[in-house]
Amino acid sequence: MELTLYNSLTKSKQVFQPIDPADVRMYVCGPTVYDFAHIGNARPIIVFDVLYRLLRHVYGVPHVKYVRNITDVDDKINARAKEEGVSISDVTERTTRQFHEDISALGVLPPDVEPTCTSHIPQMVEMIEVLIAKGHAYEADGHVLFNTPSMKDYGELSRRSLDEMVAGARVEVATYKKDPTDFVLWKPSDDETPGWESPWGRGRPGWHIECSAMAREHLGEVFDIHGGGIDLQFPHHENEIAQSRCAHDTKVMANVWMHNGFLQVEGRKMSKSAGNFITINELLQKWPGEVLRFNMLRTQYRQPIDWTEKSVQESWDVLESWYGQSSPAEAGPALTGEVLEALADDMNTPRVIAALHQMEPAERASNIAALGFAGDLGDPRIGSVDDAAVEAAIALRLEAFGNRDFAEADRIRDELTAQGIQLKDSKDPATGERLTSWELKR
RNA sequence: GGCCUCGUGGGAGAGUGGUUAUCCAUCGGAUUGCAAAUCCGCGUACACCAGUUCGAUUCUGGUCGAGGCCUCCA
């Protein structure tokens, strides 16, 4: 089948043609592990999980390789460790564990490889040496810098010329740079900062070289898809491209570059200072993970998304209604019909959802199962409720019904309502007997 | 200041040079002892101003508005 993807490199939708259909390779920039992942971080995780599932459907599970790194070397991590008075590995290990816990609740498959920076330092050093040998990088004042004018088409991804960048720059240029747009490959570490021995003294890698080195190690010099958030397009991805292409003398690093749009919260940019910073973990205290997953997919991945309480509630309502008709837990996963077509159209997930609404419940259940939904809407807040007491109250209410004592029945219902418990009555279609279920009000 | 993305009905959100997106909410009805839940029915929107066109929400230009990035930063 034909799969169309939007390529940031060409700014157009293109039919996806893998280099080798028996070995389709995708790299996605993973988290820097210094703090809880926020809901904005969850977007690429979920979006590219959907793509991973689609690729596996199209090319076969054994023929797709998905690499998503963990950035465990970063000055933010160093700052956090210092602030807390703990070791750097304390911070990175704890945060990595938390990250895995949080995203597994979102129904994402683990990537095939999840490399860490700390285990790829030799590969980074080697790549930097190659770049120096080829005249693309130089040592200055203990740093190694990539010389951007040494690459003819630097800036192709973000479509800016070096002149534009210099003209628009607001940042003071370090004096040791040959050119204002040169960027760091390696920087020196003092005794208190993590560092590794290198030909340029004890130091640590710059931000971009990690992804170039890890992608090369696990996917080769040229691979199919590289993904990440739109905020990474420049400078991170631009510089990855520069490093990898210049080190390998290749025309591209990856054939298709994909960027998910930004996330806002209640109509405003999410930031700690604005007080609207939401972590995945916090949301999971209140909502089932698959509601968050569904909510994320209601917007096409390239569009900006406005994350609101109201939209999450709507997502919950939709899933509850679907699961009530046919649960994905009991369905054989399968991508079919219009759902598959919409997915293959640059992952048009809103169109996918519209198609799901039109499907028969059984087929729908199969499709949502294949999209990573398990059918579990267990309310994470339910632990705070004494459900035996609730069941007992419901039994008393049904007894009151039996006696036609509506005043007593309503009194019990009002009491439960006051506790935030919503009753739902239905009839057994066979016997006509009254059945009562309950849930916590949102 | 430079580069870029976006602006669809009450809300969310696809799409299209001329034809019902879809979902949620509202409203009306059925059902219910009363509610909730459930079921049925109802919505001709596409920021503004020009231009191209037989015809534009869909193409081009401009205006206004929202948002992102601008090299060590998350």
XYZ file of C-alpha atoms (C1' of nucleotides) in Angstrom:
516
model
C 0.000 0.000 0.000
C 1.048 3.599 -0.532
C 2.061 5.680 2.436
C 2.303 9.459 2.141
C 4.303 11.532 4.614
C 5.024 15.223 4.886
C 8.732 15.845 4.580
C 10.069 18.975 6.298
C 13.110 18.771 4.066
C 11.103 19.320 0.893
C 8.129 21.011 2.537
C 5.750 18.696 0.748
C 3.856 15.467 1.102
C 5.616 12.608 -0.617
C 5.000 8.958 -1.175
C 7.214 7.154 1.299
C 9.767 4.866 -0.296
C 12.026 3.076 2.135
C 15.652 2.556 1.241
C 15.135 -1.110 2.021
C 11.567 -2.352 2.623
C 13.012 -5.219 4.612
C 14.784 -2.802 6.939
C 12.848 0.416 7.462
C 14.695 2.686 9.870
C 13.405 5.564 12.004
C 15.112 7.779 14.558
C 13.259 10.036 16.997
C 14.843 12.468 19.434
C 14.018 11.326 22.949
C 13.938 13.152 26.262
C 16.669 14.840 28.234
C 16.292 13.114 31.568
C 16.414 15.741 34.264
C 12.764 16.177 35.251
C 9.288 14.723 34.848
C 8.205 14.628 31.225
C 5.450 17.118 30.483
C 2.477 16.703 28.216
C 4.295 18.503 25.410
C 7.006 15.845 25.562
C 4.309 13.207 25.204
C 3.279 14.418 21.778
C 6.213 13.105 19.719
C 6.215 9.946 21.819
C 2.597 9.222 20.906
C 2.699 10.508 17.341
C 5.743 8.520 16.338
C 4.406 5.463 18.133
C 1.452 5.618 15.774
C 3.831 5.896 12.849
C 5.839 2.960 14.180
C 2.685 0.864 14.362
C 1.704 1.897 10.855
C 5.127 1.068 9.442
C 5.021 -2.300 11.159
C 1.629 -2.904 9.611
C 2.826 -1.980 6.133
C 6.307 -3.534 6.112
C 5.977 -6.228 8.759
C 7.048 -6.191 12.378
C 10.547 -7.629 11.831
C 11.283 -5.126 9.067
C 11.016 -1.903 11.026
C 13.650 -0.539 13.383
C 12.767 2.324 15.680
C 15.481 4.113 17.647
C 14.654 6.700 20.273
C 17.475 7.986 22.422
C 17.751 9.039 26.038
C 19.838 12.172 26.480
C 21.646 11.621 29.750
C 24.446 14.139 29.281
C 23.319 17.727 29.490
C 24.080 20.824 31.500
C 20.517 20.894 32.754
C 21.063 17.500 34.305
C 24.272 18.740 35.886
C 22.471 21.743 37.304
C 19.676 19.577 38.696
C 22.074 17.169 40.366
C 23.950 20.013 41.972
C 20.729 21.639 43.125
C 19.574 18.423 44.786
C 22.995 17.475 46.046
C 22.868 14.061 44.408
C 24.959 12.370 41.763
C 24.247 12.839 38.111
C 23.383 9.205 37.641
C 20.863 9.514 40.475
C 19.058 12.125 38.445
C 19.271 10.373 35.088
C 18.368 6.914 36.348
C 15.454 8.079 38.427
C 14.139 10.286 35.630
C 14.538 7.581 33.006
C 12.594 5.136 35.153
C 9.858 7.699 35.677
C 9.759 8.454 31.957
C 9.282 4.786 31.104
C 6.524 4.400 33.667
C 4.687 7.473 32.441
C 4.771 6.710 28.753
C 3.927 3.042 29.099
C 0.587 4.212 30.502
C 0.120 6.055 27.215
C 0.059 2.795 25.319
C 3.303 3.279 23.411
C 5.449 0.397 22.272
C 9.064 0.461 23.403
C 11.441 1.364 20.587
C 13.695 -1.364 19.242
C 16.750 0.452 20.572
C 16.880 3.128 23.238
C 20.500 4.266 23.264
C 21.977 6.600 25.863
C 24.581 9.279 25.238
C 26.850 8.056 28.001
C 27.258 4.729 26.253
C 28.157 6.346 22.911
C 30.926 8.759 23.844
C 33.613 6.912 21.823
C 31.424 7.063 18.728
C 30.964 10.798 19.214
C 34.706 11.353 19.677
C 35.384 9.352 16.558
C 32.898 11.362 14.511
C 34.385 14.630 15.737
C 37.851 13.414 14.710
C 36.556 12.661 11.239
C 35.001 16.125 10.994
C 38.280 17.754 11.999
C 40.220 15.608 9.507
C 37.849 16.614 6.722
C 38.183 20.292 7.515
C 34.648 20.762 8.843
C 35.629 21.310 12.454
C 38.405 22.977 14.428
C 39.697 23.164 17.958
C 39.638 26.494 19.739
C 40.086 27.422 23.370
C 39.467 23.866 24.589
C 36.341 23.519 22.453
C 35.804 21.774 19.179
C 33.509 23.657 16.849
C 31.757 22.800 13.640
C 32.546 25.367 10.983
C 29.257 26.027 9.203
C 30.656 27.794 6.118
C 32.538 24.593 5.359
C 29.222 23.081 4.316
C 27.806 24.514 1.136
C 24.131 23.954 1.847
C 24.058 24.429 5.600
C 20.555 25.515 6.592
C 18.590 23.482 4.061
C 16.177 22.043 6.625
C 15.179 25.275 8.310
C 15.631 27.218 5.091
C 17.753 30.011 6.333
C 20.956 31.258 4.885
C 23.979 31.881 7.031
C 23.624 35.590 6.280
C 20.102 35.614 7.629
C 21.172 33.872 10.767
C 23.965 36.285 11.423
C 21.737 39.245 10.657
C 18.975 38.011 12.940
C 21.184 36.851 15.778
C 20.439 38.313 19.159
C 23.024 36.350 21.010
C 26.530 37.446 21.720
C 29.045 35.385 19.804
C 31.763 33.568 21.695
C 35.124 35.052 20.804
C 36.736 31.721 19.969
C 34.345 31.040 17.079
C 35.693 31.487 13.580
C 32.213 32.187 12.341
C 29.228 33.382 14.381
C 27.134 30.401 13.323
C 29.686 27.739 14.276
C 28.401 25.364 16.929
C 30.002 23.250 19.615
C 30.865 19.591 19.112
C 32.909 19.184 22.272
C 33.418 21.398 25.277
C 35.769 21.255 28.235
C 34.587 20.087 31.670
C 35.892 21.310 34.967
C 36.524 18.875 37.824
C 32.967 19.091 39.132
C 31.334 18.508 35.764
C 30.990 15.124 34.120
C 33.612 14.589 31.483
C 35.446 12.045 29.403
C 39.030 11.944 28.233
C 39.394 12.956 24.598
C 42.058 14.138 22.170
C 41.040 17.672 23.220
C 41.303 17.072 26.938
C 38.688 16.109 29.480
C 35.321 17.287 28.278
C 31.789 16.476 27.219
C 29.871 16.463 23.967
C 27.884 19.363 22.596
C 24.178 18.977 22.284
C 23.859 17.814 18.680
C 26.631 15.294 18.161
C 24.919 12.634 20.293
C 22.091 12.084 17.854
C 24.408 11.961 14.861
C 26.582 9.369 16.555
C 23.745 7.231 17.880
C 21.810 7.301 14.611
C 24.946 6.236 12.753
C 25.631 3.455 15.236
C 22.156 1.939 15.116
C 20.709 2.941 11.742
C 23.673 3.605 9.471
C 24.882 6.667 7.626
C 21.634 7.232 5.749
C 18.248 6.074 6.979
C 14.561 6.603 6.251
C 12.836 8.800 8.802
C 14.000 11.236 11.421
C 11.402 12.704 13.753
C 11.018 15.121 16.616
C 9.267 18.261 17.780
C 9.156 21.334 15.571
C 11.212 23.168 18.201
C 14.111 20.869 17.367
C 14.145 21.704 13.677
C 16.577 24.519 14.301
C 19.252 24.353 15.464
C 19.270 20.751 16.630
C 18.240 18.894 13.486
C 20.006 21.315 11.201
C 23.228 20.657 13.054
C 22.698 16.911 13.166
C 22.387 17.007 9.416
C 25.566 19.067 9.091
C 27.561 16.707 11.289
C 26.330 13.481 9.759
C 26.471 14.532 6.134
C 29.894 16.074 6.426
C 31.286 13.140 8.380
C 29.866 10.590 5.941
C 29.983 12.568 2.691
C 26.329 11.816 2.031
C 23.623 13.886 0.371
C 21.161 13.401 3.205
C 21.194 12.084 6.743
C 17.621 10.836 6.592
C 15.324 10.937 3.590
C 12.249 12.089 5.437
C 12.232 14.610 8.290
C 9.061 14.822 10.321
C 8.168 17.421 12.935
C 5.206 17.460 15.254
C 3.594 20.801 16.089
C 3.671 22.574 19.399
C 1.339 22.107 22.312
C -0.376 24.843 24.248
C -2.348 24.522 27.462
C -5.747 26.210 27.762
C -4.817 28.497 24.882
C -1.492 29.634 26.284
C 2.094 28.597 25.936
C 2.988 26.091 28.601
C 5.659 27.361 30.937
C 6.637 27.010 34.534
C 6.410 30.742 35.076
C 2.854 30.865 33.737
C 1.920 28.138 36.194
C 0.337 25.962 33.544
C 3.082 23.387 33.279
C 1.484 19.926 33.249
C 3.427 16.700 33.600
C 2.276 13.380 32.195
C 2.479 12.004 35.676
C 0.033 14.556 37.067
C -2.462 13.858 34.321
C -2.239 10.150 34.988
C -3.402 10.743 38.561
C -6.683 11.862 37.132
C -7.163 10.247 33.741
C -6.536 6.830 32.230
C -3.466 6.949 29.983
C -5.399 6.003 26.894
C -7.660 9.033 27.262
C -4.522 11.177 27.072
C -3.357 9.186 24.057
C -6.689 9.642 22.310
C -6.796 13.331 23.105
C -3.377 13.794 21.564
C -4.488 12.114 18.340
C -7.571 14.256 17.878
C -5.350 16.847 16.213
C -3.217 16.077 13.179
C 0.392 15.890 14.339
C 1.688 18.877 12.389
C -0.963 21.271 13.686
C -0.615 23.134 16.938
C -2.684 21.497 19.650
C -4.460 23.247 22.450
C -4.548 20.908 25.441
C -7.608 21.657 27.559
C -9.448 19.963 30.389
C -12.598 20.126 28.295
C -11.050 18.312 25.353
C -9.690 15.570 27.621
C -13.177 15.112 29.069
C -14.589 14.822 25.550
C -11.990 12.215 24.728
C -12.999 10.268 27.789
C -16.667 10.428 26.760
C -15.929 9.150 23.274
C -13.792 6.238 24.449
C -16.306 5.259 27.094
C -19.039 5.191 24.537
C -16.964 3.103 22.112
C -15.732 0.684 24.742
C -19.300 0.209 25.937
C -20.233 -1.033 22.475
C -17.220 -3.218 21.814
C -13.973 -3.327 23.727
C -10.598 -3.391 21.996
C -9.493 -5.732 24.775
C -11.505 -8.496 23.144
C -10.790 -7.599 19.538
C -8.078 -8.856 17.267
C -6.027 -5.817 16.332
C -6.361 -4.852 12.672
C -6.072 -1.675 10.650
C -8.737 -1.636 7.989
C -10.606 0.440 5.450
C -10.867 4.161 5.822
C -8.871 4.107 9.069
C -5.868 2.681 7.303
C -6.279 5.051 4.392
C -6.472 8.089 6.645
C -3.415 6.916 8.568
C -1.491 6.424 5.362
C -2.357 10.015 4.434
C 0.366 11.636 6.535
C -1.193 10.230 9.698
C -4.419 12.158 9.450
C -5.635 10.986 12.842
C -8.677 13.296 13.016
C -9.817 11.653 9.797
C -9.029 8.304 11.397
C -11.265 9.168 14.330
C -14.064 10.336 12.051
C -13.785 7.008 10.223
C -13.895 5.113 13.499
C -17.134 6.862 14.396
C -18.663 5.526 11.199
C -17.532 1.935 11.702
C -19.444 -1.001 13.098
C -18.425 -1.524 16.734
C -16.535 -4.767 16.107
C -14.405 -3.370 13.295
C -13.860 -0.198 15.257
C -12.636 -2.182 18.264
C -10.111 -3.986 16.082
C -8.816 -0.728 14.681
C -8.472 1.037 17.988
C -6.718 -2.012 19.381
C -4.245 -1.751 16.499
C -3.811 1.931 17.308
C -2.587 1.106 20.786
C -5.773 1.299 22.846
C -6.203 -1.486 25.361
C -9.778 -0.798 26.421
C -8.879 0.095 29.982
C -10.685 3.164 31.283
C -10.072 2.390 34.941
C -10.418 5.627 36.875
C -7.082 6.307 38.598
C -8.930 8.209 41.333
C -11.014 5.204 42.250
C -8.571 4.098 44.942
C -9.816 6.903 47.152
C -13.330 5.448 47.223
C -14.685 2.709 49.474
C -16.389 0.748 46.741
C -17.878 -1.827 49.108
C -19.768 1.006 50.804
C -20.938 2.323 47.460
C -22.145 -1.119 46.393
C -23.963 -1.507 49.702
C -25.702 1.847 49.232
C -26.726 0.845 45.724
C -28.171 -2.400 47.044
C -30.206 -0.457 49.636
C -31.462 1.855 46.924
C -32.583 -1.057 44.764
C -34.344 -2.503 47.786
C -36.169 0.803 48.299
C -37.279 0.588 44.672
C -38.688 -2.807 45.349
C -40.858 -1.188 48.031
C -41.778 1.706 45.734
C -40.123 3.958 48.325
C -38.825 6.613 45.932
C -38.114 9.137 48.664
C -35.662 6.742 50.291
C -34.153 5.767 46.926
C -33.577 9.409 46.017
C -32.141 10.148 49.447
C -29.513 7.453 48.898
C -28.780 8.710 45.411
C -28.395 12.292 46.644
C -26.041 11.120 49.352
C -23.831 9.386 46.812
C -23.990 12.375 44.493
C -22.718 14.529 47.324
C -19.721 12.212 47.511
C -19.056 12.768 43.812
C -20.522 9.446 42.761
C -22.711 9.359 39.706
C -25.234 6.538 39.336
C -26.379 5.192 35.998
C -29.486 3.053 35.754
C -30.211 0.697 32.925
C -32.449 -2.248 32.275
C -31.471 -5.790 31.606
C -32.764 -6.220 28.063
C -33.825 -9.801 28.774
C -35.454 -9.614 32.177
C -36.269 -5.907 32.447
C -34.532 -5.883 35.805
C -33.021 -2.570 36.905
C -29.241 -2.507 36.835
C -27.184 0.232 38.435
C -23.578 1.138 37.739
C -21.549 4.051 39.085
C -18.575 6.211 38.371
C -16.805 9.221 39.827
C -18.016 12.502 38.456
C -15.490 14.527 36.498
C 14.606 43.040 13.540
C 15.147 38.069 10.448
C 12.863 33.285 9.105
C 8.501 30.210 9.440
C 3.533 28.135 10.620
C -1.481 28.992 11.333
C -6.670 31.698 11.433
C -13.187 26.803 9.431
C -20.067 26.705 12.586
C -21.110 27.594 20.399
C -16.390 24.233 21.257
C -12.923 20.517 18.988
C -11.268 19.387 14.087
C -10.656 17.322 8.741
C -11.295 18.583 3.777
C -12.503 20.604 -1.021
C -12.204 25.425 -7.115
C -18.895 24.422 -7.553
C -21.645 18.644 -3.870
C -23.796 16.402 4.103
C -16.992 15.920 6.965
C -16.957 13.940 11.769
C -17.242 14.508 17.173
C -18.847 17.312 21.578
C -22.300 20.864 23.449
C -27.112 23.341 22.806
C -32.155 22.525 21.329
C -36.593 19.152 20.241
C -38.516 14.136 20.904
C -38.530 8.905 22.991
C -37.546 6.416 27.500
C -37.549 7.138 33.072
C -41.567 7.541 39.390
C -37.909 12.026 38.856
C -32.838 12.459 37.287
C -28.367 10.482 35.085
C -27.253 7.115 31.208
C -29.272 5.431 26.497
C -31.875 6.030 21.608
C -33.891 9.341 17.536
C -33.884 14.204 15.162
C -31.831 19.250 14.283
C -26.611 22.829 12.567
C -25.062 25.446 4.975
C -19.269 27.793 9.063
C -14.678 28.681 6.620
C -10.614 36.322 9.984
C -10.750 40.927 6.745
C -9.804 43.442 1.840
C -8.568 43.106 -3.159
C -7.317 39.985 -7.523
C -7.598 35.449 -10.836
C -12.102 32.487 -12.279
C -18.375 31.161 -15.167
C -17.770 30.158 -9.829
C -13.180 30.587 -3.983
C -13.558 28.726 2.374
C -10.075 26.189 -1.147
C -5.369 29.781 -5.844
C -2.458 34.933 -5.738
C -1.341 39.635 -3.126
C -2.168 42.705 1.070
C -4.264 43.777 6.163
C -5.305 42.196 11.020
C -4.715 38.365 14.682
C -2.409 33.834 17.119
C 1.957 30.865 17.655
C 7.099 28.920 16.882
C 12.468 29.335 15.973
C 16.731 32.786 15.699
C 23.235 28.507 17.814
C 25.018 25.939 23.908
C 19.143 26.285 24.633
C 14.966 22.987 26.044
